[in-house]
CSV table of C-alpha atoms in Angstrom, one decimal:
chain,number,residue,atom,x,y,z
A,1,GLY,CA,0.0,0.0,0.0
A,2,ALA,CA,0.9,3.6,-0.1
A,3,GLY,CA,3.5,4.9,2.4
A,4,VAL,CA,3.8,8.2,4.2
A,5,SER,CA,4.0,11.1,1.7
A,6,GLN,CA,5.2,14.6,2.3
A,7,SER,CA,5.1,17.7,0.2
A,8,PRO,CA,6.8,19.7,-1.0
A,9,SER,CA,10.0,17.6,-1.3
A,10,ASN,CA,12.1,20.8,-1.4
A,11,LYS,CA,11.3,24.3,-0.3
A,12,VAL,CA,13.4,27.4,-0.6
A,13,THR,CA,12.2,30.5,1.1
A,14,GLU,CA,13.4,33.9,2.2
A,15,LYS,CA,14.0,34.8,5.9
A,16,GLY,CA,10.8,36.1,7.4
A,17,LYS,CA,8.4,34.3,5.2
A,18,ASP,CA,5.9,31.6,6.4
A,19,VAL,CA,6.0,28.1,5.2
A,20,GLU,CA,3.6,25.1,5.3
A,21,LEU,CA,4.8,21.5,5.2
A,22,ARG,CA,2.3,18.7,4.5
A,23,CYS,CA,2.3,15.1,5.7
A,24,ASP,CA,-0.1,12.4,4.5
A,25,PRO,CA,0.2,9.4,6.9
A,26,ILE,CA,-0.6,5.8,6.0
A,27,SER,CA,-4.3,5.3,6.0
A,28,GLY,CA,-5.6,4.1,9.3
A,29,HIS,CA,-2.6,5.2,11.3
A,30,THR,CA,-3.6,7.0,14.4
A,31,ALA,CA,-0.3,8.3,15.6
A,32,LEU,CA,1.7,10.9,13.7
A,33,TYR,CA,5.0,12.5,14.5
A,34,TRP,CA,7.0,15.4,13.1
A,35,TYR,CA,10.8,15.5,13.4
A,36,ARG,CA,13.5,17.8,12.3
A,37,GLN,CA,16.8,16.5,11.0
A,38,SER,CA,19.8,18.9,10.9
A,39,LEU,CA,23.2,17.9,9.6
A,40,GLY,CA,25.0,15.9,12.3
A,41,GLN,CA,22.3,16.4,14.9
A,42,GLY,CA,20.2,13.3,14.5
A,43,LEU,CA,16.4,13.5,14.8
A,44,GLU,CA,14.8,16.2,16.9
A,45,PHE,CA,11.3,15.4,18.0
A,46,LEU,CA,8.8,18.3,17.3
A,47,ILE,CA,5.2,17.2,17.9
A,48,TYR,CA,3.1,14.1,18.3
A,49,PHE,CA,-0.6,13.5,17.5
A,50,GLN,CA,-2.5,10.5,18.7
A,51,GLY,CA,-6.1,10.1,17.5
A,52,ASN,CA,-8.4,12.8,19.0
A,53,SER,CA,-6.2,13.5,22.0
A,54,ALA,CA,-4.4,16.8,22.5
A,55,PRO,CA,-1.1,16.8,20.7
A,56,ASP,CA,2.2,16.7,22.5
A,57,LYS,CA,3.9,19.9,21.5
A,58,SER,CA,6.8,19.6,23.9
A,59,GLY,CA,9.4,19.5,21.1
A,60,LEU,CA,8.4,22.6,19.3
A,61,PRO,CA,11.5,24.9,19.5
A,62,SER,CA,9.6,28.2,19.5
A,63,ASP,CA,6.1,29.7,19.1
A,64,ARG,CA,6.9,30.3,15.4
A,65,PHE,CA,6.2,26.5,15.0
A,66,SER,CA,2.7,25.1,15.0
A,67,ALA,CA,1.1,22.0,13.6
A,68,GLU,CA,-2.4,20.7,13.1
A,69,ARG,CA,-4.0,17.4,12.0
A,70,THR,CA,-7.3,17.5,10.3
A,71,GLY,CA,-9.8,14.7,10.5
A,72,GLY,CA,-7.2,12.4,12.1
A,73,SER,CA,-5.3,12.2,8.9
A,74,VAL,CA,-3.4,14.9,7.0
A,75,SER,CA,-1.1,17.1,9.1
A,76,THR,CA,0.4,20.5,8.3
A,77,LEU,CA,3.5,21.9,10.1
A,78,THR,CA,3.7,25.7,9.8
A,79,ILE,CA,6.7,27.8,10.5
A,80,GLN,CA,6.1,31.5,10.7
A,81,ARG,CA,8.7,34.2,10.2
A,82,THR,CA,11.3,31.7,9.1
A,83,GLN,CA,14.9,32.0,10.2
A,84,GLN,CA,18.0,30.7,8.7
A,85,GLU,CA,18.4,28.2,11.6
A,86,ASP,CA,15.1,26.6,10.6
A,87,SER,CA,16.9,25.2,7.5
A,88,ALA,CA,16.7,21.4,7.9
A,89,VAL,CA,14.9,18.3,6.7
A,90,TYR,CA,11.5,17.9,8.2
A,91,LEU,CA,10.4,14.3,8.6
A,92,CYS,CA,6.9,13.0,9.3
A,93,ALA,CA,6.2,9.5,10.6
A,94,SER,CA,3.1,7.6,11.4
A,95,SER,CA,2.4,4.4,13.4
A,96,SER,CA,-0.7,2.2,13.6
A,97,SER,CA,-1.4,2.9,17.3
A,98,THR,CA,-0.1,4.4,20.4
A,99,GLY,CA,2.8,2.9,22.4
A,100,PHE,CA,6.4,3.0,21.6
A,101,GLN,CA,6.5,-0.7,20.7
A,102,GLU,CA,4.9,0.3,17.4
A,103,THR,CA,7.1,0.7,14.3
A,104,GLN,CA,7.2,4.2,12.8
A,105,TYR,CA,6.9,4.6,9.0
A,106,PHE,CA,8.7,7.7,7.7
A,107,GLY,CA,8.0,9.9,4.8
A,108,PRO,CA,10.8,11.1,2.5
A,109,GLY,CA,11.0,14.4,4.2
A,110,THR,CA,10.8,18.0,3.1
A,111,ARG,CA,14.1,19.8,2.7
A,112,LEU,CA,13.8,23.4,3.8
A,113,LEU,CA,16.3,26.1,3.0
A,114,VAL,CA,15.9,29.5,4.4
A,115,LEU,CA,18.0,32.2,2.6
B,1,ALA,CA,14.7,10.5,31.2
B,2,GLN,CA,15.9,8.3,28.5
B,3,SER,CA,18.9,8.6,26.2
B,4,VAL,CA,20.7,6.8,23.4
B,5,ALA,CA,24.3,7.1,22.3
B,6,GLN,CA,25.9,6.1,19.0
B,7,PRO,CA,29.6,6.6,19.8
B,8,GLU,CA,30.8,6.4,16.2
B,9,ASP,CA,30.0,9.1,13.6
B,10,GLN,CA,31.3,6.9,10.9
B,11,VAL,CA,32.1,3.2,10.4
B,12,ASN,CA,34.2,2.0,7.5
B,13,VAL,CA,34.3,-1.7,6.4
B,14,ALA,CA,35.3,-3.6,3.4
B,15,GLU,CA,32.7,-5.5,1.3
B,16,GLY,CA,32.3,-9.0,2.5
B,17,ASN,CA,33.6,-8.3,6.0
B,18,PRO,CA,31.4,-8.3,9.2
B,19,LEU,CA,30.1,-5.0,10.3
B,20,THR,CA,29.0,-3.6,13.7
B,21,VAL,CA,27.3,-0.3,14.4
B,22,LYS,CA,27.2,0.4,18.1
B,23,CYS,CA,24.4,1.7,20.3
B,24,THR,CA,24.0,2.2,24.0
B,25,TYR,CA,21.0,3.3,25.9
B,26,SER,CA,19.8,4.6,29.2
B,27,VAL,CA,16.2,4.2,30.4
B,28,SER,CA,14.4,3.9,33.7
B,29,GLY,CA,12.3,0.9,32.8
B,30,ASN,CA,12.3,-2.0,30.2
B,31,PRO,CA,13.7,-0.7,27.0
B,32,TYR,CA,12.1,-0.8,23.6
B,33,LEU,CA,14.9,-0.6,21.0
B,34,PHE,CA,14.8,0.1,17.3
B,35,TRP,CA,17.2,0.4,14.4
B,36,TYR,CA,16.3,2.4,11.3
B,37,VAL,CA,18.3,3.0,8.1
B,38,GLN,CA,18.3,6.2,6.0
B,39,TYR,CA,19.5,6.1,2.4
B,40,PRO,CA,20.5,9.4,0.7
B,41,ASN,CA,17.5,11.7,0.2
B,42,ARG,CA,15.1,9.3,1.7
B,43,GLY,CA,13.2,9.0,4.9
B,44,LEU,CA,14.1,6.4,7.6
B,45,GLN,CA,13.2,2.8,7.1
B,46,PHE,CA,12.6,0.3,9.8
B,47,LEU,CA,15.2,-2.5,10.2
B,48,LEU,CA,14.4,-4.3,13.4
B,49,LYS,CA,13.2,-3.9,17.0
B,50,TYR,CA,13.6,-5.5,20.4
B,51,ILE,CA,10.5,-5.4,22.6
B,52,THR,CA,10.9,-8.6,24.7
B,53,GLY,CA,12.0,-12.2,24.4
B,54,ASP,CA,15.1,-13.5,22.5
B,55,ASN,CA,18.0,-11.1,22.9
B,56,LEU,CA,19.1,-11.7,19.3
B,57,VAL,CA,16.7,-10.0,16.9
B,58,LYS,CA,16.8,-10.6,13.2
B,59,GLY,CA,15.6,-7.9,10.8
B,60,SER,CA,15.6,-6.8,7.2
B,61,TYR,CA,18.5,-7.1,4.7
B,62,GLY,CA,20.3,-9.7,6.8
B,63,PHE,CA,20.9,-7.4,9.7
B,64,GLU,CA,20.6,-8.5,13.3
B,65,ALA,CA,21.1,-6.9,16.7
B,66,GLU,CA,21.8,-8.2,20.1
B,67,PHE,CA,20.2,-6.8,23.2
B,68,ASN,CA,22.6,-6.8,26.2
B,69,LYS,CA,20.9,-5.7,29.4
B,70,SER,CA,24.0,-5.8,31.5
B,71,GLN,CA,25.9,-3.6,29.1
B,72,THR,CA,22.8,-1.5,28.1
B,73,SER,CA,23.7,-2.0,24.5
B,74,PHE,CA,21.9,-2.9,21.2
B,75,HIS,CA,24.6,-3.1,18.6
B,76,LEU,CA,23.6,-3.7,15.0
B,77,LYS,CA,25.5,-6.4,13.1
B,78,LYS,CA,25.7,-8.1,9.8
B,79,PRO,CA,28.0,-11.1,8.9
B,80,SER,CA,29.0,-9.9,5.4
B,81,ALA,CA,28.7,-6.3,4.4
B,82,LEU,CA,27.5,-5.1,0.9
B,83,VAL,CA,28.3,-1.8,-0.8
B,84,SER,CA,24.6,-1.2,-0.9
B,85,ASP,CA,24.5,-1.3,2.9
B,86,SER,CA,26.2,2.2,2.9
B,87,ALA,CA,23.8,4.5,4.6
B,88,LEU,CA,23.0,6.4,7.8
B,89,TYR,CA,21.9,4.2,10.7
B,90,PHE,CA,19.9,5.4,13.6
B,91,CYS,CA,19.3,3.7,16.9
B,92,ALA,CA,16.1,4.7,18.9
B,93,VAL,CA,15.0,4.0,22.4
B,94,GLY,CA,11.9,4.3,24.4
B,95,TYR,CA,11.0,2.8,27.8
B,96,GLY,CA,7.2,2.4,27.2
B,97,GLY,CA,6.4,3.7,30.6
B,98,GLY,CA,4.3,6.5,29.6
B,99,SER,CA,6.2,8.4,26.9
B,100,TYR,CA,5.3,7.8,23.4
B,101,ILE,CA,8.1,9.9,22.2
B,102,PRO,CA,11.2,7.9,21.0
B,103,THR,CA,14.7,9.2,21.5
B,104,PHE,CA,17.0,8.8,18.5
B,105,GLY,CA,20.7,8.7,18.4
B,106,ARG,CA,22.7,11.1,16.3
B,107,GLY,CA,23.3,8.5,13.6
B,108,THR,CA,26.2,6.5,12.3
B,109,SER,CA,27.3,6.7,8.7
B,110,LEU,CA,28.3,3.3,7.4
B,111,ILE,CA,30.6,3.2,4.4
B,112,VAL,CA,31.2,-0.2,2.8
B,113,HIS,CA,34.2,-0.1,0.5
B,114,PRO,CA,34.3,-2.4,-2.6
């Protein structure tokens, strides 16, 4: 079946502009994660959605970052007033249910470059 | 708090030789441990996981990992490396005690030379 998809695959923007990144999880997956991958820094957790529960936003680095998940499916990560340090690859992952024993399925990522 | 360490930024091995990518962890309860692989310009792909049971876990592409509780390690191994195994490998840990947020290592770049 279809895997996790993300769009756009690449995004170049100017400092101060807002950007929206989209994630389409695997159909039926209730858990959705956003991560940021910077060169040499591994994966940095940003936000976690589980079903209809309130999202865990503990990883968002600043109030410029926000995310929503509509209808328990598609998610959008928004970065307002982008800064150069926001340049990174943003990865989305979904899993079939809650609990860390579940395997995460990752999308190909969105490479963001802020000039 | 939980943490995971991948002490090597890069591992070099000749094709046909055995490979090991190291991972150590720190959790307050029973660990759930994962290995993922990332090929260039791709997302992470699941390789294998340890939840409970046999300490030797077998996964995709001939990889295996051994859970060692006394050494708090979960090293990734393969008996005979292929050039196509060259990629970035991530170890992840979670303790399943209430946090659904996994902690990933910084990643180890595996380079297999022909």
